[in-house]
Amino acid sequence: MSILIQTLFLCIPLVYAAHFDNGHHTGTVTSSQITEASGICASRTHKDVLYTHNDSGDTHRIFAISATSGARLATIYINGAHSQDWEDIACGPCTGGSGHCVYIGDTGGNAGGDANTIYRIREPSSIHDQSVNVDGSLEFSWDQHDCETLLVDPRGEVYVVSKVGPGHHGKFVHLPASAWNQHHHVWVSDGVYLPITASSNSPVGGDISPSGTELLLKTYGHVYYWSIPDQNYEAHIHTYPEAQPYHPERQGEAVCWKADNSGYYTLSEGANSVLFFHRRI
């Protein structure tokens, strides 16, 4: 995992738009099981519950944590999934709109190369330590080496954004729904390059709002915002985003919207990481 570098520049001056407040500490993740929180998403089924996971080196599990305290509420093992380098997690509808699902991206470049596999599970009906089965998997190949951003829109469509080195632009790609459960890697060649020029390896996380009309991407030093009123992400992602308030973190890689669209959370890797919430104003 890259050393924390606080700055990522745009090709234009940064202007903070008055969308969200400066944020407050809403909890601390003290569980000894969660030491490298690499992604985060807000449950669509359980109020004030967030899902997170560790970076490479952990096993096939995710965690439910409290959005109001950071306490671990449950450890959820995923039968049928493999953990090579899990980098991001997203909450959204299951494919076809049949209930609520959680998506996990095994897309990182650590641990011997990219698995480039998305796992989908159905949200558990209750929050307690348990094992669940994989509901679906999507394997893909592309011309990018590393990816730490997984996005799911309100239609259950899945997107990834490549993580790139200094001087390069990440690539935003839609993964075809037809690739689910094919049991082989499907090549994806289309995509749109971001207008952000990286000065560190980035982006490292992101989320599409539950409404589908807003998108966040996170780097080690900033949170960037796009308004997508028509939910045509490829048509808008090439435009310059607005930088939003952000508390500098040790190695902050996780960002997600609150389920009611009222703001966004950020969380860093490391033991006893602080959960921040930025409220919409």
CSV table of C-alpha atoms in Angstrom, one decimal:
chain,number,residue,atom,x,y,z
A,1,MET,CA,0.0,0.0,0.0
A,2,SER,CA,1.3,3.4,-0.9
A,3,ILE,CA,2.8,5.8,1.7
A,4,LEU,CA,0.4,8.6,2.5
A,5,ILE,CA,0.9,11.6,0.3
A,6,GLN,CA,-1.4,14.4,1.2
A,7,THR,CA,-1.8,16.3,-2.1
A,8,LEU,CA,-3.4,15.6,-5.4
A,9,PHE,CA,-3.7,18.5,-7.9
A,10,LEU,CA,-6.2,19.4,-10.6
A,11,CYS,CA,-5.3,21.2,-13.7
A,12,ILE,CA,-7.3,24.2,-12.3
A,13,PRO,CA,-7.3,25.9,-8.9
A,14,LEU,CA,-9.3,24.0,-6.2
A,15,VAL,CA,-12.6,25.7,-5.2
A,16,TYR,CA,-14.6,24.4,-2.2
A,17,ALA,CA,-18.3,24.3,-3.0
A,18,ALA,CA,-20.7,24.9,-0.1
A,19,HIS,CA,-22.3,21.5,-0.3
A,20,PHE,CA,-21.1,20.0,3.0
A,21,ASP,CA,-19.8,21.1,6.4
A,22,ASN,CA,-16.3,20.6,7.7
A,23,GLY,CA,-17.3,17.3,9.3
A,24,HIS,CA,-17.2,15.9,12.8
A,25,HIS,CA,-15.9,12.9,14.6
A,26,THR,CA,-18.8,10.4,14.8
A,27,GLY,CA,-17.0,7.4,16.2
A,28,THR,CA,-13.7,5.4,16.5
A,29,VAL,CA,-13.2,1.9,15.1
A,30,THR,CA,-11.6,0.2,18.1
A,31,SER,CA,-12.1,-3.4,17.0
A,32,SER,CA,-8.8,-5.4,16.9
A,33,GLN,CA,-10.2,-7.2,13.8
A,34,ILE,CA,-10.4,-4.0,11.8
A,35,THR,CA,-6.9,-2.5,11.3
A,36,GLU,CA,-6.8,-1.7,7.5
A,37,ALA,CA,-10.3,-0.4,6.6
A,38,SER,CA,-9.9,0.1,2.9
A,39,GLY,CA,-13.5,0.6,1.9
A,40,ILE,CA,-16.9,1.6,3.4
A,41,CYS,CA,-20.5,1.7,2.4
A,42,ALA,CA,-23.9,2.4,4.1
A,43,SER,CA,-26.4,-0.4,4.6
A,44,ARG,CA,-29.6,0.1,2.7
A,45,THR,CA,-31.4,-2.3,5.1
A,46,HIS,CA,-30.2,-1.4,8.6
A,47,LYS,CA,-30.2,2.2,9.9
A,48,ASP,CA,-26.9,3.6,10.9
A,49,VAL,CA,-24.9,0.5,9.9
A,50,LEU,CA,-21.8,0.7,7.7
A,51,TYR,CA,-20.0,-2.2,6.1
A,52,THR,CA,-16.2,-2.2,5.9
A,53,HIS,CA,-13.3,-4.6,5.2
A,54,ASN,CA,-9.6,-4.9,5.6
A,55,ASP,CA,-7.0,-4.5,2.8
A,56,SER,CA,-4.9,-7.3,1.5
A,57,GLY,CA,-3.7,-9.9,4.0
A,58,ASP,CA,-7.1,-10.6,5.6
A,59,THR,CA,-9.5,-13.4,4.9
A,60,HIS,CA,-12.9,-13.5,3.1
A,61,ARG,CA,-14.9,-11.4,5.6
A,62,ILE,CA,-16.5,-8.0,6.0
A,63,PHE,CA,-17.6,-6.1,9.1
A,64,ALA,CA,-20.7,-4.2,10.1
A,65,ILE,CA,-19.9,-1.2,12.2
A,66,SER,CA,-22.0,1.5,13.9
A,67,ALA,CA,-22.2,4.8,12.1
A,68,THR,CA,-22.7,6.6,15.4
A,69,SER,CA,-19.9,5.0,17.4
A,70,GLY,CA,-17.6,3.0,15.2
A,71,ALA,CA,-18.2,-0.1,17.2
A,72,ARG,CA,-18.0,-3.4,15.5
A,73,LEU,CA,-21.5,-4.9,15.3
A,74,ALA,CA,-20.8,-8.1,13.3
A,75,THR,CA,-18.2,-10.1,11.4
A,76,ILE,CA,-19.6,-11.6,8.2
A,77,TYR,CA,-17.7,-14.4,6.4
A,78,ILE,CA,-18.5,-14.8,2.7
A,79,ASN,CA,-18.6,-18.4,1.6
A,80,GLY,CA,-17.3,-18.9,-2.0
A,81,ALA,CA,-15.2,-15.7,-2.0
A,82,HIS,CA,-11.4,-15.4,-2.1
A,83,SER,CA,-9.5,-12.5,-0.6
A,84,GLN,CA,-6.4,-11.5,-2.5
A,85,ASP,CA,-6.5,-7.7,-2.3
A,86,TRP,CA,-9.9,-6.4,-1.4
A,87,GLU,CA,-9.9,-2.6,-2.0
A,88,ASP,CA,-13.4,-1.3,-1.9
A,89,ILE,CA,-17.0,-2.1,-1.1
A,90,ALA,CA,-20.3,-0.7,-2.3
A,91,CYS,CA,-23.9,-1.0,-1.2
A,92,GLY,CA,-26.8,-0.9,-3.7
A,93,PRO,CA,-29.6,-2.9,-5.3
A,94,CYS,CA,-29.0,-6.4,-6.3
A,95,THR,CA,-28.8,-7.0,-10.1
A,96,GLY,CA,-32.3,-6.8,-11.5
A,97,GLY,CA,-33.5,-4.8,-8.5
A,98,SER,CA,-34.3,-7.8,-6.3
A,99,GLY,CA,-33.4,-6.6,-2.9
A,100,HIS,CA,-30.3,-4.9,-1.4
A,101,CYS,CA,-26.8,-6.2,-1.9
A,102,VAL,CA,-23.2,-5.5,-0.9
A,103,TYR,CA,-20.5,-5.6,-3.5
A,104,ILE,CA,-16.8,-6.2,-2.7
A,105,GLY,CA,-14.0,-5.5,-5.1
A,106,ASP,CA,-10.9,-7.8,-5.2
A,107,THR,CA,-9.2,-5.4,-7.6
A,108,GLY,CA,-6.0,-4.3,-6.0
A,109,GLY,CA,-2.5,-4.8,-7.3
A,110,ASN,CA,-1.0,-6.2,-4.1
A,111,ALA,CA,-0.5,-9.8,-3.2
A,112,GLY,CA,0.8,-11.0,-6.5
A,113,GLY,CA,-1.3,-9.3,-9.1
A,114,ASP,CA,-4.9,-8.2,-9.9
A,115,ALA,CA,-7.7,-10.7,-9.3
A,116,ASN,CA,-10.2,-8.3,-10.9
A,117,THR,CA,-13.2,-10.0,-9.3
A,118,ILE,CA,-16.3,-8.4,-7.9
A,119,TYR,CA,-18.3,-10.4,-5.4
A,120,ARG,CA,-21.9,-9.7,-4.6
A,121,ILE,CA,-23.8,-10.8,-1.5
A,122,ARG,CA,-27.3,-10.1,-0.3
A,123,GLU,CA,-27.5,-7.9,2.7
A,124,PRO,CA,-28.2,-10.0,5.8
A,125,SER,CA,-31.6,-9.6,7.4
A,126,SER,CA,-30.1,-9.1,10.8
A,127,ILE,CA,-26.8,-7.9,12.1
A,128,HIS,CA,-24.8,-10.6,14.0
A,129,ASP,CA,-21.7,-12.7,13.5
A,130,GLN,CA,-22.6,-15.0,10.6
A,131,SER,CA,-21.6,-16.6,7.3
A,132,VAL,CA,-23.3,-15.9,4.0
A,133,ASN,CA,-23.0,-17.2,0.5
A,134,VAL,CA,-21.8,-15.4,-2.6
A,135,ASP,CA,-24.8,-14.3,-4.6
A,136,GLY,CA,-22.8,-13.6,-7.8
A,137,SER,CA,-19.3,-12.8,-9.1
A,138,LEU,CA,-18.0,-10.8,-12.0
A,139,GLU,CA,-14.5,-11.3,-13.4
A,140,PHE,CA,-13.0,-8.7,-15.8
A,141,SER,CA,-9.8,-7.8,-17.5
A,142,TRP,CA,-8.7,-4.4,-18.8
A,143,ASP,CA,-5.7,-2.4,-19.7
A,144,GLN,CA,-5.2,-0.9,-16.2
A,145,HIS,CA,-2.9,-2.4,-13.5
A,146,ASP,CA,-4.5,-1.4,-10.2
A,147,CYS,CA,-8.0,-0.4,-8.9
A,148,GLU,CA,-9.2,0.7,-5.5
A,149,THR,CA,-12.6,2.2,-6.4
A,150,LEU,CA,-15.8,0.3,-6.8
A,151,LEU,CA,-19.1,2.0,-7.6
A,152,VAL,CA,-22.7,0.8,-7.8
A,153,ASP,CA,-25.5,2.9,-9.1
A,154,PRO,CA,-29.3,2.7,-8.2
A,155,ARG,CA,-29.9,0.4,-11.1
A,156,GLY,CA,-27.3,-2.1,-9.9
A,157,GLU,CA,-24.8,-1.2,-12.6
A,158,VAL,CA,-21.1,-1.6,-11.5
A,159,TYR,CA,-18.2,0.7,-12.3
A,160,VAL,CA,-14.5,0.7,-11.4
A,161,VAL,CA,-11.8,3.4,-11.5
A,162,SER,CA,-8.2,2.6,-11.9
A,163,LYS,CA,-5.6,3.8,-9.5
A,164,VAL,CA,-2.7,5.4,-11.3
A,165,GLY,CA,0.7,6.9,-10.5
A,166,PRO,CA,1.9,10.5,-10.5
A,167,GLY,CA,1.2,12.4,-13.7
A,168,HIS,CA,-1.5,10.0,-14.9
A,169,HIS,CA,-5.3,9.9,-15.1
A,170,GLY,CA,-7.4,7.2,-13.6
A,171,LYS,CA,-9.8,5.4,-16.0
A,172,PHE,CA,-13.6,5.1,-15.2
A,173,VAL,CA,-15.1,2.0,-16.7
A,174,HIS,CA,-18.6,0.5,-16.7
A,175,LEU,CA,-18.6,-3.3,-16.2
A,176,PRO,CA,-21.3,-5.0,-18.3
A,177,ALA,CA,-24.1,-6.7,-16.5
A,178,SER,CA,-23.7,-9.7,-18.9
A,179,ALA,CA,-20.3,-10.4,-17.2
A,180,TRP,CA,-22.0,-11.7,-14.0
A,181,ASN,CA,-21.5,-15.4,-13.3
A,182,GLN,CA,-19.6,-16.1,-16.5
A,183,HIS,CA,-16.8,-17.8,-14.6
A,184,HIS,CA,-14.1,-16.3,-16.8
A,185,HIS,CA,-12.6,-12.8,-17.2
A,186,VAL,CA,-14.5,-10.6,-19.6
A,187,TRP,CA,-12.5,-8.0,-21.4
A,188,VAL,CA,-13.6,-4.4,-21.0
A,189,SER,CA,-12.1,-1.8,-23.3
A,190,ASP,CA,-14.2,1.3,-23.1
A,191,GLY,CA,-13.9,4.0,-20.5
A,192,VAL,CA,-13.4,7.6,-19.7
A,193,TYR,CA,-10.2,9.1,-18.2
A,194,LEU,CA,-10.6,11.4,-15.2
A,195,PRO,CA,-9.6,15.1,-15.4
A,196,ILE,CA,-7.6,14.6,-12.2
A,197,THR,CA,-3.8,14.4,-12.6
A,198,ALA,CA,-2.3,12.4,-9.8
A,199,SER,CA,0.6,13.5,-7.8
A,200,SER,CA,0.3,10.3,-5.7
A,201,ASN,CA,-1.2,6.9,-6.4
A,202,SER,CA,-4.9,7.6,-6.7
A,203,PRO,CA,-7.9,7.6,-6.6
A,204,VAL,CA,-8.3,5.3,-3.6
A,205,GLY,CA,-12.1,5.0,-3.1
A,206,GLY,CA,-15.5,6.4,-4.2
A,207,ASP,CA,-19.3,6.1,-4.0
A,208,ILE,CA,-22.4,6.9,-6.0
A,209,SER,CA,-25.1,8.5,-3.9
A,210,PRO,CA,-28.3,6.5,-3.2
A,211,SER,CA,-30.2,8.9,-5.5
A,212,GLY,CA,-27.7,8.2,-8.3
A,213,THR,CA,-27.2,11.9,-9.0
A,214,GLU,CA,-24.0,12.5,-7.2
A,215,LEU,CA,-20.6,10.9,-7.2
A,216,LEU,CA,-17.6,11.1,-4.8
A,217,LEU,CA,-14.0,10.0,-5.5
A,218,LYS,CA,-11.3,10.1,-2.8
A,219,THR,CA,-7.6,10.6,-3.0
A,220,TYR,CA,-5.2,10.6,-0.1
A,221,GLY,CA,-5.6,14.3,0.2
A,222,HIS,CA,-9.0,15.3,-1.1
A,223,VAL,CA,-12.6,14.3,-1.6
A,224,TYR,CA,-14.0,15.2,-5.1
A,225,TYR,CA,-17.6,15.7,-6.0
A,226,TRP,CA,-19.5,15.4,-9.3
A,227,SER,CA,-23.2,16.3,-9.9
A,228,ILE,CA,-24.7,13.7,-12.3
A,229,PRO,CA,-28.3,14.8,-12.7
A,230,ASP,CA,-29.1,12.4,-15.5
A,231,GLN,CA,-27.1,9.5,-14.0
A,232,ASN,CA,-25.0,9.3,-17.2
A,233,TYR,CA,-21.7,9.0,-15.4
A,234,GLU,CA,-19.5,8.5,-18.4
A,235,ALA,CA,-20.8,11.8,-19.9
A,236,HIS,CA,-20.0,13.8,-16.8
A,237,ILE,CA,-16.9,12.2,-15.2
A,238,HIS,CA,-14.5,13.8,-17.6
A,239,THR,CA,-15.6,17.3,-16.3
A,240,TYR,CA,-13.7,18.9,-13.4
A,241,PRO,CA,-15.1,18.0,-10.0
A,242,GLU,CA,-15.5,20.2,-6.9
A,243,ALA,CA,-13.2,19.6,-4.0
A,244,GLN,CA,-15.1,19.0,-0.7
A,245,PRO,CA,-14.1,19.4,3.0
A,246,TYR,CA,-11.9,16.6,4.2
A,247,HIS,CA,-10.1,15.9,7.5
A,248,PRO,CA,-6.5,14.7,6.7
A,249,GLU,CA,-6.1,11.1,7.7
A,250,ARG,CA,-3.2,8.7,8.2
A,251,GLN,CA,-4.0,6.7,5.1
A,252,GLY,CA,-7.6,7.5,4.3
A,253,GLU,CA,-8.9,5.3,1.5
A,254,ALA,CA,-12.6,4.9,2.4
A,255,VAL,CA,-15.6,7.2,1.6
A,256,CYS,CA,-19.3,6.6,1.3
A,257,TRP,CA,-22.6,8.4,1.3
A,258,LYS,CA,-25.0,8.2,4.2
A,259,ALA,CA,-28.0,6.1,3.1
A,260,ASP,CA,-30.4,9.1,3.3
A,261,ASN,CA,-28.1,11.2,1.1
A,262,SER,CA,-27.6,13.7,3.9
A,263,GLY,CA,-23.7,13.7,3.8
A,264,TYR,CA,-20.7,11.4,3.5
A,265,TYR,CA,-18.4,9.4,5.8
A,266,THR,CA,-14.6,8.9,5.6
A,267,LEU,CA,-12.5,6.3,7.3
A,268,SER,CA,-8.7,5.6,7.4
A,269,GLU,CA,-6.7,2.5,7.5
A,270,GLY,CA,-4.9,1.8,10.8
A,271,ALA,CA,-5.9,0.8,14.4
A,272,ASN,CA,-8.4,3.0,16.2
A,273,SER,CA,-9.3,5.0,13.1
A,274,VAL,CA,-11.7,7.9,13.4
A,275,LEU,CA,-14.9,7.9,11.5
A,276,PHE,CA,-15.8,11.4,10.2
A,277,PHE,CA,-19.2,12.6,8.8
A,278,HIS,CA,-19.6,15.6,6.6
A,279,ARG,CA,-23.3,16.8,6.7
A,280,ARG,CA,-25.0,18.4,3.7
A,281,ILE,CA,-25.7,22.1,4.2
